[in-house]
Coordinates of N, CA and C in Angstrom, one line a residue:
X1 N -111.0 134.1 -24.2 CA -109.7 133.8 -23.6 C -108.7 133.7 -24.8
X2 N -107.6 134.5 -24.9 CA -106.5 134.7 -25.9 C -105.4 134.3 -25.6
X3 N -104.3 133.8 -26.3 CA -103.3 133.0 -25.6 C -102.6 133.9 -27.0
X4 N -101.0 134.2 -27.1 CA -100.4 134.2 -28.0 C -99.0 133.9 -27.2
X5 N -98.2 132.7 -27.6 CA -97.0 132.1 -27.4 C -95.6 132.5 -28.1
X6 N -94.9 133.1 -28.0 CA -93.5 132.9 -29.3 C -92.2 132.0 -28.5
X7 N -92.3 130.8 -29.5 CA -91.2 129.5 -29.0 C -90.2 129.6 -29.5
X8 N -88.7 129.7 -29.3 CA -87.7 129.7 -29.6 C -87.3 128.2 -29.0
X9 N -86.7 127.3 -30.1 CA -86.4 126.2 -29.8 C -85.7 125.5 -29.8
X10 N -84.2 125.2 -29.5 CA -83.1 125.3 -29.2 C -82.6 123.4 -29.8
X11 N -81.5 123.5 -30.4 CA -81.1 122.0 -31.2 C -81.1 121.1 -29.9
X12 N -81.2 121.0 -28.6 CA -81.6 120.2 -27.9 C -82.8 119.8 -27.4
X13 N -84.2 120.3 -27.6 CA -85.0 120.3 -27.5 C -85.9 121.5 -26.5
X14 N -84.9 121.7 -26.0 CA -85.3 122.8 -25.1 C -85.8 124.5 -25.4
X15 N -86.7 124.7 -25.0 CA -86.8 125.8 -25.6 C -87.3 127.6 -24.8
X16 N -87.2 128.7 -25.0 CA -87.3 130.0 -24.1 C -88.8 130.5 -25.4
X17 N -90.0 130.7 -23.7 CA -91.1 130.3 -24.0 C -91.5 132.3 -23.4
X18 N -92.1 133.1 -24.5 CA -92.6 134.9 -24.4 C -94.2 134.3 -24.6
X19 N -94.6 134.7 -23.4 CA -96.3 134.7 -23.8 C -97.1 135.9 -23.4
X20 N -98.5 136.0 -23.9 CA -99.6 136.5 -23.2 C -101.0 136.1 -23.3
X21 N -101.6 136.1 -22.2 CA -102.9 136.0 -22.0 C -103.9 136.8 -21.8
X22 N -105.1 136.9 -22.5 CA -106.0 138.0 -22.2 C -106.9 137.4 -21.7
X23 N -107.6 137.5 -20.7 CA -109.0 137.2 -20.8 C -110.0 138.0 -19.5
X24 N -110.9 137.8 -20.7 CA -111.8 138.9 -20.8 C -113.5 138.5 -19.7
X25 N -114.5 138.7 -19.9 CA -115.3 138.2 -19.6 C -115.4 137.1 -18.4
X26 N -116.4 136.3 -18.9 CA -116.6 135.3 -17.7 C -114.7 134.6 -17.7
X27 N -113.8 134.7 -18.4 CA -113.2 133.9 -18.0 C -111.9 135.0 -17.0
X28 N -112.4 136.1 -16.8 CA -111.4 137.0 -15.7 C -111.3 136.9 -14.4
X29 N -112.7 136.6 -13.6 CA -112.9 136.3 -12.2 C -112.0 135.6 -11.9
X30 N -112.2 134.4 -12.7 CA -111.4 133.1 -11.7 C -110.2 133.0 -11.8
X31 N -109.4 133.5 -13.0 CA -107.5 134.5 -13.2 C -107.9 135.2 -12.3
X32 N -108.5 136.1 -12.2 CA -108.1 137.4 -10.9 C -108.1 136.6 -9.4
X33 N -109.2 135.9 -9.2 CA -109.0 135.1 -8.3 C -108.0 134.4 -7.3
X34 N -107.4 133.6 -8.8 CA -105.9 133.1 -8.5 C -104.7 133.4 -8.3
X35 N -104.8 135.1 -9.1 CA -103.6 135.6 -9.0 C -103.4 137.1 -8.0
X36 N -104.8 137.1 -7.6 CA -105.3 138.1 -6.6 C -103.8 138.5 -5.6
X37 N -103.8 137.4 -4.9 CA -102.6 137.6 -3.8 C -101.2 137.6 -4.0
X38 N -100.7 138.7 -3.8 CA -99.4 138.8 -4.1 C -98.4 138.0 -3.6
X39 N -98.6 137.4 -2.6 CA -97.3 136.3 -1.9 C -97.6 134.7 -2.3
X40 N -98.8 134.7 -3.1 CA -98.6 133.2 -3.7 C -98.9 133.1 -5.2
X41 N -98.5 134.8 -6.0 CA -98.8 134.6 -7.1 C -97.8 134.0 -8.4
X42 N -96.5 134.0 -7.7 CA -95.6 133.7 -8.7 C -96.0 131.8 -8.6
X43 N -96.4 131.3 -7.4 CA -96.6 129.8 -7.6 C -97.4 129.6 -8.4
X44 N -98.9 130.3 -8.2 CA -99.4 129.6 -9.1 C -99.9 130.6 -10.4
X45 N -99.4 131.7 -10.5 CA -98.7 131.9 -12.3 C -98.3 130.6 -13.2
X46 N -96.9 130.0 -12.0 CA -96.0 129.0 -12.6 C -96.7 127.4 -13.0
X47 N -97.6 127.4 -11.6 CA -98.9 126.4 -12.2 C -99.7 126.5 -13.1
X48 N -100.1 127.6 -13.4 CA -101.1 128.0 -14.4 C -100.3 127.5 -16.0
X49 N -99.1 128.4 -15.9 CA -98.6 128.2 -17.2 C -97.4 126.5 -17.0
X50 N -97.3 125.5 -16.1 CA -97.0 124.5 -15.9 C -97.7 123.7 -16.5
X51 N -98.9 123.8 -16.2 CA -100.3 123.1 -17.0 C -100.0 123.0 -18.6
X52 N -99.7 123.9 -19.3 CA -99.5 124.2 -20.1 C -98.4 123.4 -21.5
X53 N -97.0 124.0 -20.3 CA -95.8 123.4 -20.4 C -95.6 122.8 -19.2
X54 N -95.6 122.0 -19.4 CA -94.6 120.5 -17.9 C -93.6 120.8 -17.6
X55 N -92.8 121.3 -16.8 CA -91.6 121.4 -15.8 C -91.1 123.0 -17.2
X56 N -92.3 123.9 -17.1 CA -91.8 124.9 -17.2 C -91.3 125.6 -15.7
X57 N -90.1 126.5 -16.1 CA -89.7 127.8 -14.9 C -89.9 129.1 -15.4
X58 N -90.4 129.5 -15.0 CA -91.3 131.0 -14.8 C -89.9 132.1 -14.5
X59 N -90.1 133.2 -15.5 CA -89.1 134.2 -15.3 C -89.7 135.4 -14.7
X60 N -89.4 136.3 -15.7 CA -90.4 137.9 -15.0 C -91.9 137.9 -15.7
X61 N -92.5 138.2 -15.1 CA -93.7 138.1 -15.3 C -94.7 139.7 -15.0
X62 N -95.5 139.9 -15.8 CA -96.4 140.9 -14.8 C -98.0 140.4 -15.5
X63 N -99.0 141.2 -14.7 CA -100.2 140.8 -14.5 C -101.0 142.1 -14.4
X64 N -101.8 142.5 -15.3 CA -102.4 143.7 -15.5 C -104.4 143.1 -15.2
X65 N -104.7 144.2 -14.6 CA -106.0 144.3 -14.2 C -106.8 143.4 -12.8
X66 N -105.6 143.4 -12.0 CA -106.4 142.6 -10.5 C -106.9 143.3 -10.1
X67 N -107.0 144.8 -10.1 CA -107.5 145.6 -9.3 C -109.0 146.6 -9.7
X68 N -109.2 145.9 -10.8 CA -110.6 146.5 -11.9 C -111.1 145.2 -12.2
X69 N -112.4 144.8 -11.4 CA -113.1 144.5 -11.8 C -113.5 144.0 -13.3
X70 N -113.8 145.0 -13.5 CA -114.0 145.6 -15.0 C -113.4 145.2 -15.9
X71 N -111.8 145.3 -15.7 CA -111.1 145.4 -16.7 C -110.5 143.8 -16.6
X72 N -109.9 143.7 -18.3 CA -109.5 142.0 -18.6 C -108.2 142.1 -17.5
X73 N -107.8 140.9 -17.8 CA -107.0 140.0 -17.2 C -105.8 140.2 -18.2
X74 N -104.4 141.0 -17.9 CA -103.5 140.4 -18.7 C -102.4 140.1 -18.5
X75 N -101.9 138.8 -18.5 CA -100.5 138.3 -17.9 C -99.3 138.1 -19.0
X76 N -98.4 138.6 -18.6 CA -97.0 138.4 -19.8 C -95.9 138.2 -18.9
X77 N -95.3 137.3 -20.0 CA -94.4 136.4 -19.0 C -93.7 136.0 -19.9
X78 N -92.1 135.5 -19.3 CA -90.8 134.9 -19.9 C -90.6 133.4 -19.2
X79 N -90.6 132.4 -20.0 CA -90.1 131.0 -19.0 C -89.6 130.2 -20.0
X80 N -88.7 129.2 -19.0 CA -88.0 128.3 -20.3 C -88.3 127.1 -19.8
X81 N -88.7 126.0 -21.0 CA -89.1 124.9 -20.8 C -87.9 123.9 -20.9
X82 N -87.5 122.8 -20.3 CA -86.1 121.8 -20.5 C -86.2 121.4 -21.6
X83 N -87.5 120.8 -21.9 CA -87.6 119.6 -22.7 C -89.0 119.6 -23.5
X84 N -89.5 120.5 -24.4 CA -90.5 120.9 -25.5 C -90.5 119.9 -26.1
X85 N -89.6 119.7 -27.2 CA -89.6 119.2 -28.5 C -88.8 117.6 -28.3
X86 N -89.5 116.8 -28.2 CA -88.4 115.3 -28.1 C -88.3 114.7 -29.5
X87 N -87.4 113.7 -29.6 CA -86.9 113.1 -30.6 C -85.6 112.4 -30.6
X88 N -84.9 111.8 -31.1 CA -83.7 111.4 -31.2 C -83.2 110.8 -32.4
X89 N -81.7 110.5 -32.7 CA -81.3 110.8 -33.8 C -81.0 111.6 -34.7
X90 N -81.4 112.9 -34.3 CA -81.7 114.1 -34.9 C -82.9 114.1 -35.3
X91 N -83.7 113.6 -35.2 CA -84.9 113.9 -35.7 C -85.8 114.5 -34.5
X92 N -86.5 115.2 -34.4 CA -87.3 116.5 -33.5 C -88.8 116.2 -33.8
X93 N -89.5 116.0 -32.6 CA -90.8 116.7 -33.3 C -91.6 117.4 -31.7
X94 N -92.6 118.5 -32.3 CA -92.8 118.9 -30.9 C -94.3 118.9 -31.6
X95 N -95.8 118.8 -30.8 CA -96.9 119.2 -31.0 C -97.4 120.8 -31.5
X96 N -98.5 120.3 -32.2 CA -98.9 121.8 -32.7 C -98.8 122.6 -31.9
X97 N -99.6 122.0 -30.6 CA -99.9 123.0 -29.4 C -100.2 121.8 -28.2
X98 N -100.2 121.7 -27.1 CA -100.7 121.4 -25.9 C -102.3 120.7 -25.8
X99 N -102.5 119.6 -26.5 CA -103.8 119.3 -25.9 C -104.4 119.5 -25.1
X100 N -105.6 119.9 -25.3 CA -106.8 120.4 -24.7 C -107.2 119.0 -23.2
X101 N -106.8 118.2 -24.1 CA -107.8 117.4 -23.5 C -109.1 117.4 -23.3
X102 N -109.9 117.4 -24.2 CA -111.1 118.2 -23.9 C -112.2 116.5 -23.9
X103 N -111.8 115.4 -24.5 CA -112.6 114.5 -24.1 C -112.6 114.0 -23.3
X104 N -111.1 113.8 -22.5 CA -111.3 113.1 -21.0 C -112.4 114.2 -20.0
X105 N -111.7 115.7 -20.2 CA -112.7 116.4 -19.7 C -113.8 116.9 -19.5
X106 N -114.4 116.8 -20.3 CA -115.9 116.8 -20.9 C -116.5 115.9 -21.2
X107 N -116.0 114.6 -21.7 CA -116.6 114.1 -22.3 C -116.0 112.3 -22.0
X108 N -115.5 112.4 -20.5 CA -114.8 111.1 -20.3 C -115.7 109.7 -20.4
X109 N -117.3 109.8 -20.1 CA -118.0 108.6 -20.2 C -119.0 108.0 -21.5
X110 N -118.6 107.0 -21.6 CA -119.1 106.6 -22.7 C -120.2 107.1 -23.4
X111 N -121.2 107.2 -22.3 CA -122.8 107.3 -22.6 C -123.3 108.4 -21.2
X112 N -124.0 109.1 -21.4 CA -124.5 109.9 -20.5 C -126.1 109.8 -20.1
X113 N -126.7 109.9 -19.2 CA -128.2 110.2 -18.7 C -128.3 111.3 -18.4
X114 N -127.3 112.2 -18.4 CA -127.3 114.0 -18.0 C -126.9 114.6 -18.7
X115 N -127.6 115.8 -18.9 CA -126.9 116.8 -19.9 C -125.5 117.0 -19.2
X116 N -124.4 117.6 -20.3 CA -123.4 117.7 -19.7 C -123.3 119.6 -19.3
X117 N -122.7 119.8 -18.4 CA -123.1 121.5 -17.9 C -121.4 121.7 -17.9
X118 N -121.2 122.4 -18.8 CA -119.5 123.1 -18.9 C -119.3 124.0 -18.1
X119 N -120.5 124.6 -17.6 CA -120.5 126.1 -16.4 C -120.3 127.7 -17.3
X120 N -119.8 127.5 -18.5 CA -119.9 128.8 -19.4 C -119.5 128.1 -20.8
X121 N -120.1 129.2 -21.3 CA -119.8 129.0 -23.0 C -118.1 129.0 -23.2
X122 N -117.3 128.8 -24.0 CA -116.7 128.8 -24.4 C -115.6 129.3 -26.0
X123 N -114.8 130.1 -25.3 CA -114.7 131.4 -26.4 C -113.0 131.4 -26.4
X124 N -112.2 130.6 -27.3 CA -111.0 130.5 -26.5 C -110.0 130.6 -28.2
X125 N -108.8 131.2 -28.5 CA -108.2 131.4 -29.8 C -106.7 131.2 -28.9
X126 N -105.6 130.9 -29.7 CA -104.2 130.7 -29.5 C -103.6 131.0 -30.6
X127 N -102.5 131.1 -30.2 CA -101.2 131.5 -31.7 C -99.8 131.3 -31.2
X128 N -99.4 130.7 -31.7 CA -98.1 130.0 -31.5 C -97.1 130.5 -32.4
X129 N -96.2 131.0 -32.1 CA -94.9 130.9 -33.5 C -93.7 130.3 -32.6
X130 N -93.2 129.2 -33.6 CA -92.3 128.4 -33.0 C -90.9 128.8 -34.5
X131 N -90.2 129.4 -33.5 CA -88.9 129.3 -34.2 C -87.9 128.6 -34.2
X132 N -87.8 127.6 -35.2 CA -86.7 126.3 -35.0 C -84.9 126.4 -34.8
X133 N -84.3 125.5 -34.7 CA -83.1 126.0 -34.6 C -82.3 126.3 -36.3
X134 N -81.9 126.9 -36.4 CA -81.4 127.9 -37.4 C -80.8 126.4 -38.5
X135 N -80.5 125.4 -37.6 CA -79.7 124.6 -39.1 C -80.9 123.4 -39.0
X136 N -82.1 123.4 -38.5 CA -83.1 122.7 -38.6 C -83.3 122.3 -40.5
X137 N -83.6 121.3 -40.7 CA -83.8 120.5 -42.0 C -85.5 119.9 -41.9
X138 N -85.7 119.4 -43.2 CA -86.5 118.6 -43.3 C -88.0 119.0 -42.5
X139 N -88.2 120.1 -42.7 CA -89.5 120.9 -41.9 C -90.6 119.8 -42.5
X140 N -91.5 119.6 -41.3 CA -93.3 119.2 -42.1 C -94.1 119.9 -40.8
X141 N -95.2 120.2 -41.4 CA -96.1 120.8 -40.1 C -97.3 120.3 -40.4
X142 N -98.0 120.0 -40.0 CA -99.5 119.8 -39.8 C -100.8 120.2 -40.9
X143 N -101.3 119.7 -41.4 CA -102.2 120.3 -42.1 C -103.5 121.0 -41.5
X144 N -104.0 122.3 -42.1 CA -105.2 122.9 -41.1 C -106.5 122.0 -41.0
X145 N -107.2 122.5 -40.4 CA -108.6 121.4 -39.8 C -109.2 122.4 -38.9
X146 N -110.3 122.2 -40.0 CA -111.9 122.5 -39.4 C -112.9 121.5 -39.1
X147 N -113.4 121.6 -37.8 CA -114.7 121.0 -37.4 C -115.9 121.6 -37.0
X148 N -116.7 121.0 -37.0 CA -118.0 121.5 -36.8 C -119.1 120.3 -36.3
X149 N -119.2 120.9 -35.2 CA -120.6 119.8 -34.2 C -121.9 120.9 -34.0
X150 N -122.6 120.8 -34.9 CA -123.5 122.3 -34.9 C -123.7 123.4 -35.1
X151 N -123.6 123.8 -34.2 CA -122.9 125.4 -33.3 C -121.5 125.6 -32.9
X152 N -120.8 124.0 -32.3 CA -119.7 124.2 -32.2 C -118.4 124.0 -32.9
X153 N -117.6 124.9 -33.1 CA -116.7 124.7 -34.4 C -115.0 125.0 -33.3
X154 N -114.2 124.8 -34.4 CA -112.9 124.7 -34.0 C -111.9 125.0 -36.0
X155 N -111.1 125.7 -35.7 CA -110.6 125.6 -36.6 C -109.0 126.1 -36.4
X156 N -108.4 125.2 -37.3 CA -106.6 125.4 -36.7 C -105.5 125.9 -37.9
X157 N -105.4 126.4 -38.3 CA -103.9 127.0 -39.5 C -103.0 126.9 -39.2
X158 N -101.9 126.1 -40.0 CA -100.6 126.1 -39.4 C -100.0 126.8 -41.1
X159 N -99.1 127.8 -40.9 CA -98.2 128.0 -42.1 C -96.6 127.9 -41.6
X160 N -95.9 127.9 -42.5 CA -94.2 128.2 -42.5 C -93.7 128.9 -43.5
X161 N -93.0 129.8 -42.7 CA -91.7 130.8 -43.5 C -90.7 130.3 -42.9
X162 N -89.8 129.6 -43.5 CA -88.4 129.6 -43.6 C -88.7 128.6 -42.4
X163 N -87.5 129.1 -41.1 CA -87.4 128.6 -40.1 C -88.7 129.1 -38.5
X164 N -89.6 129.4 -39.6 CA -91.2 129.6 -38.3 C -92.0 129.3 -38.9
X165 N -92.5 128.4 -37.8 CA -93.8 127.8 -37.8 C -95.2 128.3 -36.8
X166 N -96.2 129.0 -37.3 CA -97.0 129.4 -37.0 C -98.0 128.6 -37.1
X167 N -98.8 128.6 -35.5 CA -100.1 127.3 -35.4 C -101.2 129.1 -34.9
X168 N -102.3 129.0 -35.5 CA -103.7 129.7 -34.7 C -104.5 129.1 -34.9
X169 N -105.2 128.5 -33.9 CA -106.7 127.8 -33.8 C -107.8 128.8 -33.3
X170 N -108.9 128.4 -33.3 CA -110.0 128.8 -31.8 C -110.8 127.7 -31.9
X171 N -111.7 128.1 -30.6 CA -113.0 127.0 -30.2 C -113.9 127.0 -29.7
X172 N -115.3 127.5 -30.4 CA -116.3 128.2 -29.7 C -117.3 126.9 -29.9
X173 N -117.6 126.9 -28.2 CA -118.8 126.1 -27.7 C -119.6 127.1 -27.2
X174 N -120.7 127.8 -28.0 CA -121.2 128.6 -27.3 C -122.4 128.1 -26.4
X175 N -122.8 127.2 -26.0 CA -124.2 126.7 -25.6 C -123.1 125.9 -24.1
X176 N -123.2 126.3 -23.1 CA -122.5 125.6 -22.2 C -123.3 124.5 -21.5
X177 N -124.1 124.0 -22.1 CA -125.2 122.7 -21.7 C -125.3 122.0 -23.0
X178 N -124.6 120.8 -22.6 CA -124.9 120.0 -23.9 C -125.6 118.9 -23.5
X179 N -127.0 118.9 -24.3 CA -128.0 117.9 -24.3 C -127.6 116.3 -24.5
X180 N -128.2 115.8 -23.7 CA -127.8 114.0 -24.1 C -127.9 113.9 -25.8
X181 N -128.8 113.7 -26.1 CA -129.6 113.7 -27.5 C -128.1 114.2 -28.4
X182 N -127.2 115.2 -28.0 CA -126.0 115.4 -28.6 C -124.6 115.4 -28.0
X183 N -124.5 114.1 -27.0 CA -123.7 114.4 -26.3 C -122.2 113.1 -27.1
X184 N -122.7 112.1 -28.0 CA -122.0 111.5 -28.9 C -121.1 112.2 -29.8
X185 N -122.5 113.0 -30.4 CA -121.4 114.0 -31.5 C -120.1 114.9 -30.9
X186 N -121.1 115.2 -29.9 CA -119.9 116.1 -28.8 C -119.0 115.5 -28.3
X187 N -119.0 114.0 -28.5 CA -117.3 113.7 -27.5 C -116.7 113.5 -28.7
X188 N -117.0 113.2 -29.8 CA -116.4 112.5 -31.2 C -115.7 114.1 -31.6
X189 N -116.5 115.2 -31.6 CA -116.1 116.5 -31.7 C -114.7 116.7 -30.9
X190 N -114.9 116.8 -29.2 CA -114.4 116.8 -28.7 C -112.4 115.7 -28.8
X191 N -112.8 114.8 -29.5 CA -111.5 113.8 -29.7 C -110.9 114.4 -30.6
X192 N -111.7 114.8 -31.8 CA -111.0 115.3 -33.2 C -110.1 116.5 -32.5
X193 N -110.7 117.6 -32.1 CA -109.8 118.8 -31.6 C -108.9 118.1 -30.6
X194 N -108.9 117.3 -30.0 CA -107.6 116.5 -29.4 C -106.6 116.0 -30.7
X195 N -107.2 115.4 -31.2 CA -106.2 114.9 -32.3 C -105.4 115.9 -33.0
X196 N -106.5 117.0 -33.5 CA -105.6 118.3 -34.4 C -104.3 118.6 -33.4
X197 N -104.4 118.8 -32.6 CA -103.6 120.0 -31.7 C -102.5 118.8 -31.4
X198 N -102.8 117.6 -31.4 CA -101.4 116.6 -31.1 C -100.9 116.4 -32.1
X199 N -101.2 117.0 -33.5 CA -100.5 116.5 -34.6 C -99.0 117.5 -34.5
X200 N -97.9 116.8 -35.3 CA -96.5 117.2 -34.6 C -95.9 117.8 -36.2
X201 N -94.9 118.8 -35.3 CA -93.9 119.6 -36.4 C -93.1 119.0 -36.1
X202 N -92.2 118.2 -37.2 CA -90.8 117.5 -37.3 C -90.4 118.1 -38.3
X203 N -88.7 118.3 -37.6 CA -87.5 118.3 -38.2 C -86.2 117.9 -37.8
X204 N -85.4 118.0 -38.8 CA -84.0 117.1 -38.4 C -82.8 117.8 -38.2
X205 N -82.2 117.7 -37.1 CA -81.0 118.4 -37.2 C -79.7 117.5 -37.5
X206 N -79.5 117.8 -38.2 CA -78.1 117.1 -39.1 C -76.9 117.2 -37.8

């Protein structure tokens, strides 16, 4: 599953959100699924990528491959979010990216007596470029971070040119049954990649 974002971010915090999605493999059925029908696909497009962004509005959109099996899943789309980046005073900060959430979801109980079953391995990369507002000051972005629980790794790069800031992560769990015996490391895993992805780009507009 491929995600690449370009955020234009506007001195009020608001921002006009160009994406696409690929995906490929086990993760195309259940996109095709969702977006199968034509009379309720703009809803939940808009849910899909709502999830994402909160009180995003969905513009033109299209959706390539419902009709092949076979072939990936690819959705491109225009939407504008109200309210991305908060802050006040002038000062701004918006997240790397959208937490995963991945320990409430996986990994919400303390202690387990069951293996945990994800249902599939896990194969997922994003890229973000967020373009600030032109008299934006005082940039800081996030420092990169790698983890590793085994087999399963995560790793996130953030750089800046000028007025863009570019975030690429991925996150491969390839074993979609995680054993008790490792199911500690795995939520501890699981928090850290929460944490990276909520660490925030602040700047100030004068």
């Amino acid at each position: 599953l491929e995600f690449r974002f370009e955020i234009d971010l506007r001195a009020d915090g608001s921002a006009a959100v160009r994406g696409v999605e690929n995906a490929t493999g086990a993760y195309a059925p259940g996109l095709r699924g969702r977006l199968q029908a034509a009379e309720t696909r703009r809803q939940r497009a808009e849910e899909l990528a709502g999830a994402i962004y909160p009180g995003l509005v969905l513009g033109e959109f299209t959706v390539e491959g419902l009709d092949d099996f076979r072939a990936p899943i690819v959705f491109t789309g225009e939407a504008e979010v109200p309210q991305l980046a908060g802050g006040g005073g002038g000062t701004f900060s918006v997240r790397a990216d959208r937490p995963r959430d991945l320990a409430r979801n996986w990994a919400g109980a303390d202690k387990r007596e069951l293996a945990v079953e994800l249902g599939m391995a896990v194969h997922e990369s994003r890229e973000i470029v967020y373009r600030l507002p032109p008299d934006a000051q005082d940039v800081r972005v996030p420092e990169g971070r790698t983890l590793r629980d085994g087999n399963r790794t995560f790793d996130m790069q953030v750089t800046q040119d000028g007025d863009q800031v570019r975030v690429s992560w991925s996150l491969v769990v390839p074993e979609p049954r995680i054993a008790v015996a490792e199911y500690a490391a795995f939520r501890a895993f699981c928090a850290a990649v929460d944490t990276a992805l909520a660490e925030p780009i602040t700047y100030v507009i004068p």
